[in-house]
């Protein structure tokens, strides 16, 4: 007789529910892959265009300098230079000239790495404007609501993508662009008899610029919250043309306040409303806009020259921006609008 099988059946496997942080990570990954053209390729292309234009400008400048040297019209401190020899040119520079030269290099590095940030302003603005409207338009909101994902997780993933993921990618691309720019001009210096280390890498401050870019990310995240919250609120609320609603409502409010002089009740000028209400709702995605509110950038440009822009956007100045009352007041207002967008998404699912 066969022996009886006394083995017990295996217990069914239980699948642990996904952790909320894992869901949020997947939502961030989804946002990136659905919008990688704007988040990644747009700043990469902008950085590439910056390098291409730099190369073209270098070629044009070298051709003009060589022609001037051959014609004997290239002068340095009143002395004719027979050839384009950077070593010969820099030997006659005074310490003050070298200091100004270093400021010029830092400014060039900053401007050369700034193109991805220009693109970032448009990418974040239009991403937030269509983030919740597009999913209602194509009815994909019904699919996402059928998944075990809350409205808060979905909306906050879009907020994090706009104020953290997109700026972090822009910073990374800007840093790569900046060092590629340094390599490019270093090659030009070496090919024309100069020492790239003493002329480019030693006087420049690329690490300080990188530190300022990294410290700028949390400042941008907080400063952009009012604009991000307002755009998401319009995106989830508007039945059509969210761009017109997002732009025209603040603008018409500004016109109404200016027309009827409502700010006179508070002994304030109408320009305050345009700056702190309309400007904060529409221009928060523009990088370094907070420096204009601090008057540091405008003052440096008008009084001390463009070279001091790099200092005003350094690590210490970016950290100091976190103490601005306008930043935190705007962040609270943005959080309230984001909360409103979360609640509206729970029932605003029509096409």
PDB file of C-alpha atoms in Angstrom, residues 127-310:
ATOM      1  CA  UNK A 127       3.987  71.551 -17.458  1.00  0.00           C
ATOM      2  CA  UNK A 128       1.992  72.754 -14.447  1.00  0.00           C
ATOM      3  CA  UNK A 129      -0.593  74.389 -16.672  1.00  0.00           C
ATOM      4  CA  UNK A 130      -1.380  71.107 -18.422  1.00  0.00           C
ATOM      5  CA  UNK A 131      -0.592  68.643 -15.625  1.00  0.00           C
ATOM      6  CA  UNK A 132      -4.189  68.177 -14.445  1.00  0.00           C
ATOM      7  CA  UNK A 133      -6.054  69.577 -17.448  1.00  0.00           C
ATOM      8  CA  UNK A 134      -4.580  67.143 -19.985  1.00  0.00           C
ATOM      9  CA  UNK A 135      -5.543  64.063 -17.986  1.00  0.00           C
ATOM     10  CA  UNK A 136      -9.155  65.259 -17.944  1.00  0.00           C
ATOM     11  CA  UNK A 137      -9.006  66.152 -21.624  1.00  0.00           C
ATOM     12  CA  UNK A 138      -7.845  62.699 -22.753  1.00  0.00           C
ATOM     13  CA  UNK A 139      -9.906  60.938 -20.020  1.00  0.00           C
ATOM     14  CA  UNK A 140      -6.813  59.218 -18.623  1.00  0.00           C
ATOM     15  CA  UNK A 141      -7.814  60.570 -15.210  1.00  0.00           C
ATOM     16  CA  UNK A 142     -10.375  57.756 -14.994  1.00  0.00           C
ATOM     17  CA  UNK A 143      -7.636  55.166 -15.391  1.00  0.00           C
ATOM     18  CA  UNK A 144      -5.375  56.748 -12.787  1.00  0.00           C
ATOM     19  CA  UNK A 145      -8.261  57.078 -10.332  1.00  0.00           C
ATOM     20  CA  UNK A 146      -8.940  53.354 -10.711  1.00  0.00           C
ATOM     21  CA  UNK A 147      -5.477  52.629  -9.288  1.00  0.00           C
ATOM     22  CA  UNK A 148      -4.710  52.622  -5.540  1.00  0.00           C
ATOM     23  CA  UNK A 149      -3.345  56.157  -5.765  1.00  0.00           C
ATOM     24  CA  UNK A 150      -4.754  59.078  -3.857  1.00  0.00           C
ATOM     25  CA  UNK A 151      -5.346  62.507  -5.335  1.00  0.00           C
ATOM     26  CA  UNK A 152      -2.828  63.929  -2.894  1.00  0.00           C
ATOM     27  CA  UNK A 153      -0.099  61.541  -4.073  1.00  0.00           C
ATOM     28  CA  UNK A 154      -0.806  62.319  -7.718  1.00  0.00           C
ATOM     29  CA  UNK A 155      -0.866  66.103  -7.344  1.00  0.00           C
ATOM     30  CA  UNK A 156       2.143  66.211  -5.012  1.00  0.00           C
ATOM     31  CA  UNK A 157       4.148  64.095  -7.464  1.00  0.00           C
ATOM     32  CA  UNK A 158       3.480  66.754 -10.085  1.00  0.00           C
ATOM     33  CA  UNK A 159       4.493  69.482  -7.640  1.00  0.00           C
ATOM     34  CA  UNK A 160       7.734  67.657  -6.782  1.00  0.00           C
ATOM     35  CA  UNK A 161       8.460  67.114 -10.475  1.00  0.00           C
ATOM     36  CA  UNK A 162       8.039  70.835 -11.148  1.00  0.00           C
ATOM     37  CA  UNK A 163       9.954  72.299  -8.196  1.00  0.00           C
ATOM     38  CA  UNK A 164      12.580  69.622  -7.516  1.00  0.00           C
ATOM     39  CA  UNK A 165      13.095  67.161 -10.384  1.00  0.00           C
ATOM     40  CA  UNK A 166      13.096  69.663 -13.248  1.00  0.00           C
ATOM     41  CA  UNK A 167      15.403  72.190 -11.463  1.00  0.00           C
ATOM     42  CA  UNK A 168      17.799  69.414 -10.386  1.00  0.00           C
ATOM     43  CA  UNK A 169      18.107  68.197 -13.978  1.00  0.00           C
ATOM     44  CA  UNK A 170      18.594  71.772 -15.194  1.00  0.00           C
ATOM     45  CA  UNK A 171      21.367  72.279 -12.627  1.00  0.00           C
ATOM     46  CA  UNK A 172      23.098  69.049 -13.693  1.00  0.00           C
ATOM     47  CA  UNK A 173      22.934  70.035 -17.360  1.00  0.00           C
ATOM     48  CA  UNK A 174      24.122  73.568 -16.532  1.00  0.00           C
ATOM     49  CA  UNK A 175      27.148  72.216 -14.646  1.00  0.00           C
ATOM     50  CA  UNK A 176      28.081  69.900 -17.520  1.00  0.00           C
ATOM     51  CA  UNK A 177      27.644  72.791 -19.961  1.00  0.00           C
ATOM     52  CA  UNK A 178      29.843  75.041 -17.831  1.00  0.00           C
ATOM     53  CA  UNK A 179      32.739  72.575 -17.680  1.00  0.00           C
ATOM     54  CA  UNK A 180      32.378  71.837 -21.401  1.00  0.00           C
ATOM     55  CA  UNK A 181      32.631  75.597 -21.958  1.00  0.00           C
ATOM     56  CA  UNK A 182      35.824  75.692 -19.870  1.00  0.00           C
ATOM     57  CA  UNK A 183      37.316  72.814 -21.854  1.00  0.00           C
ATOM     58  CA  UNK A 184      36.432  74.583 -25.094  1.00  0.00           C
ATOM     59  CA  UNK A 185      38.085  77.859 -24.199  1.00  0.00           C
ATOM     60  CA  UNK A 186      41.029  76.014 -22.639  1.00  0.00           C
ATOM     61  CA  UNK A 187      41.670  74.322 -25.987  1.00  0.00           C
ATOM     62  CA  UNK A 188      41.643  77.720 -27.684  1.00  0.00           C
ATOM     63  CA  UNK A 189      44.102  79.094 -25.124  1.00  0.00           C
ATOM     64  CA  UNK A 190      46.510  76.165 -25.552  1.00  0.00           C
ATOM     65  CA  UNK A 191      46.377  76.386 -29.341  1.00  0.00           C
ATOM     66  CA  UNK A 192      47.405  80.037 -29.154  1.00  0.00           C
ATOM     67  CA  UNK A 193      50.385  79.815 -26.831  1.00  0.00           C
ATOM     68  CA  UNK A 194      48.664  80.305 -23.496  1.00  0.00           C
ATOM     69  CA  UNK A 195      48.602  78.307 -20.278  1.00  0.00           C
ATOM     70  CA  UNK A 196      45.059  77.050 -19.738  1.00  0.00           C
ATOM     71  CA  UNK A 197      45.594  76.464 -16.030  1.00  0.00           C
ATOM     72  CA  UNK A 198      46.874  79.950 -15.202  1.00  0.00           C
ATOM     73  CA  UNK A 199      44.501  81.730 -17.593  1.00  0.00           C
ATOM     74  CA  UNK A 200      41.264  79.768 -17.159  1.00  0.00           C
ATOM     75  CA  UNK A 201      41.112  77.189 -14.378  1.00  0.00           C
ATOM     76  CA  UNK A 202      43.077  78.978 -11.650  1.00  0.00           C
ATOM     77  CA  UNK A 203      41.391  82.429 -11.778  1.00  0.00           C
ATOM     78  CA  UNK A 204      37.909  80.995 -12.364  1.00  0.00           C
ATOM     79  CA  UNK A 205      35.636  79.796  -9.564  1.00  0.00           C
ATOM     80  CA  UNK A 206      33.621  76.945 -11.102  1.00  0.00           C
ATOM     81  CA  UNK A 207      33.128  75.131  -7.800  1.00  0.00           C
ATOM     82  CA  UNK A 208      31.631  78.241  -6.227  1.00  0.00           C
ATOM     83  CA  UNK A 209      29.240  78.554  -9.149  1.00  0.00           C
ATOM     84  CA  UNK A 210      28.281  74.875  -8.810  1.00  0.00           C
ATOM     85  CA  UNK A 211      27.662  75.343  -5.059  1.00  0.00           C
ATOM     86  CA  UNK A 212      25.460  78.338  -5.815  1.00  0.00           C
ATOM     87  CA  UNK A 213      23.489  76.339  -8.380  1.00  0.00           C
ATOM     88  CA  UNK A 214      22.902  73.493  -5.911  1.00  0.00           C
ATOM     89  CA  UNK A 215      21.886  75.864  -3.097  1.00  0.00           C
ATOM     90  CA  UNK A 216      19.470  77.522  -5.519  1.00  0.00           C
ATOM     91  CA  UNK A 217      17.318  74.374  -5.862  1.00  0.00           C
ATOM     92  CA  UNK A 218      15.494  74.657  -2.475  1.00  0.00           C
ATOM     93  CA  UNK A 219      15.162  78.415  -2.956  1.00  0.00           C
ATOM     94  CA  UNK A 220      13.554  77.831  -6.336  1.00  0.00           C
ATOM     95  CA  UNK A 221      11.293  75.123  -4.926  1.00  0.00           C
ATOM     96  CA  UNK A 222       9.876  77.472  -2.299  1.00  0.00           C
ATOM     97  CA  UNK A 223       9.781  80.569  -4.474  1.00  0.00           C
ATOM     98  CA  UNK A 224       7.973  78.792  -7.308  1.00  0.00           C
ATOM     99  CA  UNK A 225       5.224  77.344  -5.088  1.00  0.00           C
ATOM    100  CA  UNK A 226       2.740  80.229  -5.577  1.00  0.00           C
ATOM    101  CA  UNK A 227       3.029  79.994  -9.360  1.00  0.00           C
ATOM    102  CA  UNK A 228       2.946  76.193  -9.331  1.00  0.00           C
ATOM    103  CA  UNK A 229      -0.078  76.160  -7.020  1.00  0.00           C
ATOM    104  CA  UNK A 230      -1.925  78.746  -9.105  1.00  0.00           C
ATOM    105  CA  UNK A 231      -1.219  76.947 -12.395  1.00  0.00           C
ATOM    106  CA  UNK A 232      -2.278  73.578 -10.977  1.00  0.00           C
ATOM    107  CA  UNK A 233      -5.447  75.156  -9.604  1.00  0.00           C
ATOM    108  CA  UNK A 234      -6.264  76.583 -13.044  1.00  0.00           C
ATOM    109  CA  UNK A 235      -5.297  73.285 -14.673  1.00  0.00           C
ATOM    110  CA  UNK A 236      -7.741  71.279 -12.581  1.00  0.00           C
ATOM    111  CA  UNK A 237     -10.522  73.881 -12.603  1.00  0.00           C
ATOM    112  CA  UNK A 238     -10.646  75.257 -16.144  1.00  0.00           C
ATOM    113  CA  UNK A 239     -13.003  73.503 -18.554  1.00  0.00           C
ATOM    114  CA  UNK A 240     -11.018  74.892 -21.496  1.00  0.00           C
ATOM    115  CA  UNK A 241      -8.151  77.284 -22.274  1.00  0.00           C
ATOM    116  CA  UNK A 242      -6.362  77.038 -18.888  1.00  0.00           C
ATOM    117  CA  UNK A 243      -3.635  79.374 -20.183  1.00  0.00           C
ATOM    118  CA  UNK A 244      -6.088  82.235 -20.624  1.00  0.00           C
ATOM    119  CA  UNK A 245      -7.582  81.687 -17.177  1.00  0.00           C
ATOM    120  CA  UNK A 246      -4.159  81.483 -15.531  1.00  0.00           C
ATOM    121  CA  UNK A 247      -2.862  84.656 -17.162  1.00  0.00           C
ATOM    122  CA  UNK A 248      -5.904  86.857 -17.615  1.00  0.00           C
ATOM    123  CA  UNK A 249      -7.385  86.515 -14.117  1.00  0.00           C
ATOM    124  CA  UNK A 250      -4.304  88.001 -12.357  1.00  0.00           C
ATOM    125  CA  UNK A 251      -3.803  90.583 -15.098  1.00  0.00           C
ATOM    126  CA  UNK A 252      -7.439  91.718 -15.001  1.00  0.00           C
ATOM    127  CA  UNK A 253      -7.244  91.806 -11.202  1.00  0.00           C
ATOM    128  CA  UNK A 254      -4.216  94.076 -11.484  1.00  0.00           C
ATOM    129  CA  UNK A 255      -5.999  96.322 -13.972  1.00  0.00           C
ATOM    130  CA  UNK A 256      -9.072  96.458 -11.709  1.00  0.00           C
ATOM    131  CA  UNK A 257      -6.980  97.356  -8.646  1.00  0.00           C
ATOM    132  CA  UNK A 258      -5.066 100.017 -10.580  1.00  0.00           C
ATOM    133  CA  UNK A 259      -8.177 101.448 -12.196  1.00  0.00           C
ATOM    134  CA  UNK A 260     -10.140 101.911  -8.984  1.00  0.00           C
ATOM    135  CA  UNK A 261      -7.039 102.691  -6.883  1.00  0.00           C
ATOM    136  CA  UNK A 262      -7.981 100.044  -4.320  1.00  0.00           C
ATOM    137  CA  UNK A 263      -4.473  99.950  -2.860  1.00  0.00           C
ATOM    138  CA  UNK A 264      -4.907 103.538  -1.678  1.00  0.00           C
ATOM    139  CA  UNK A 265      -7.075 102.119   1.107  1.00  0.00           C
ATOM    140  CA  UNK A 266      -3.933 100.505   2.529  1.00  0.00           C
ATOM    141  CA  UNK A 267      -1.741 103.551   1.768  1.00  0.00           C
ATOM    142  CA  UNK A 268       0.070 101.514  -0.873  1.00  0.00           C
ATOM    143  CA  UNK A 269       0.719 101.946  -4.569  1.00  0.00           C
ATOM    144  CA  UNK A 270      -0.829  99.717  -7.226  1.00  0.00           C
ATOM    145  CA  UNK A 271       2.688  98.605  -8.200  1.00  0.00           C
ATOM    146  CA  UNK A 272       2.787  96.573  -4.976  1.00  0.00           C
ATOM    147  CA  UNK A 273      -0.158  94.491  -6.191  1.00  0.00           C
ATOM    148  CA  UNK A 274       1.455  93.948  -9.586  1.00  0.00           C
ATOM    149  CA  UNK A 275       4.768  92.950  -8.018  1.00  0.00           C
ATOM    150  CA  UNK A 276       3.686  90.809  -5.065  1.00  0.00           C
ATOM    151  CA  UNK A 277       0.431  89.322  -6.357  1.00  0.00           C
ATOM    152  CA  UNK A 278       0.438  89.264 -10.146  1.00  0.00           C
ATOM    153  CA  UNK A 279       4.198  88.779 -10.384  1.00  0.00           C
ATOM    154  CA  UNK A 280       4.288  86.013  -7.808  1.00  0.00           C
ATOM    155  CA  UNK A 281       1.424  84.148  -9.521  1.00  0.00           C
ATOM    156  CA  UNK A 282       2.901  84.294 -13.014  1.00  0.00           C
ATOM    157  CA  UNK A 283       6.690  84.691 -12.745  1.00  0.00           C
ATOM    158  CA  UNK A 284       7.634  82.308  -9.952  1.00  0.00           C
ATOM    159  CA  UNK A 285       9.031  79.719 -12.368  1.00  0.00           C
ATOM    160  CA  UNK A 286      11.637  82.185 -13.670  1.00  0.00           C
ATOM    161  CA  UNK A 287      15.033  81.314 -12.131  1.00  0.00           C
ATOM    162  CA  UNK A 288      16.675  84.003  -9.957  1.00  0.00           C
ATOM    163  CA  UNK A 289      13.480  86.057  -9.847  1.00  0.00           C
ATOM    164  CA  UNK A 290      13.827  86.121  -6.057  1.00  0.00           C
ATOM    165  CA  UNK A 291      17.064  88.105  -6.382  1.00  0.00           C
ATOM    166  CA  UNK A 292      15.183  90.853  -8.185  1.00  0.00           C
ATOM    167  CA  UNK A 293      12.731  91.018  -5.278  1.00  0.00           C
ATOM    168  CA  UNK A 294      15.731  91.409  -2.972  1.00  0.00           C
ATOM    169  CA  UNK A 295      17.048  94.182  -5.276  1.00  0.00           C
ATOM    170  CA  UNK A 296      20.462  92.518  -5.140  1.00  0.00           C
ATOM    171  CA  UNK A 297      20.555  91.634  -8.810  1.00  0.00           C
ATOM    172  CA  UNK A 298      19.157  94.920 -10.064  1.00  0.00           C
ATOM    173  CA  UNK A 299      21.470  96.932  -7.805  1.00  0.00           C
ATOM    174  CA  UNK A 300      24.534  94.981  -8.876  1.00  0.00           C
ATOM    175  CA  UNK A 301      23.686  95.380 -12.544  1.00  0.00           C
ATOM    176  CA  UNK A 302      23.140  99.142 -12.234  1.00  0.00           C
ATOM    177  CA  UNK A 303      25.839 100.105  -9.740  1.00  0.00           C
ATOM    178  CA  UNK A 304      28.586  97.494  -9.560  1.00  0.00           C
ATOM    179  CA  UNK A 305      28.602  95.904 -12.995  1.00  0.00           C
ATOM    180  CA  UNK A 306      27.598  92.545 -14.349  1.00  0.00           C
ATOM    181  CA  UNK A 307      30.533  90.761 -12.737  1.00  0.00           C
ATOM    182  CA  UNK A 308      28.881  90.886  -9.314  1.00  0.00           C
ATOM    183  CA  UNK A 309      25.906  88.855 -10.520  1.00  0.00           C
ATOM    184  CA  UNK A 310      27.973  85.745  -9.816  1.00  0.00           C
TER     185      UNK A 310
END
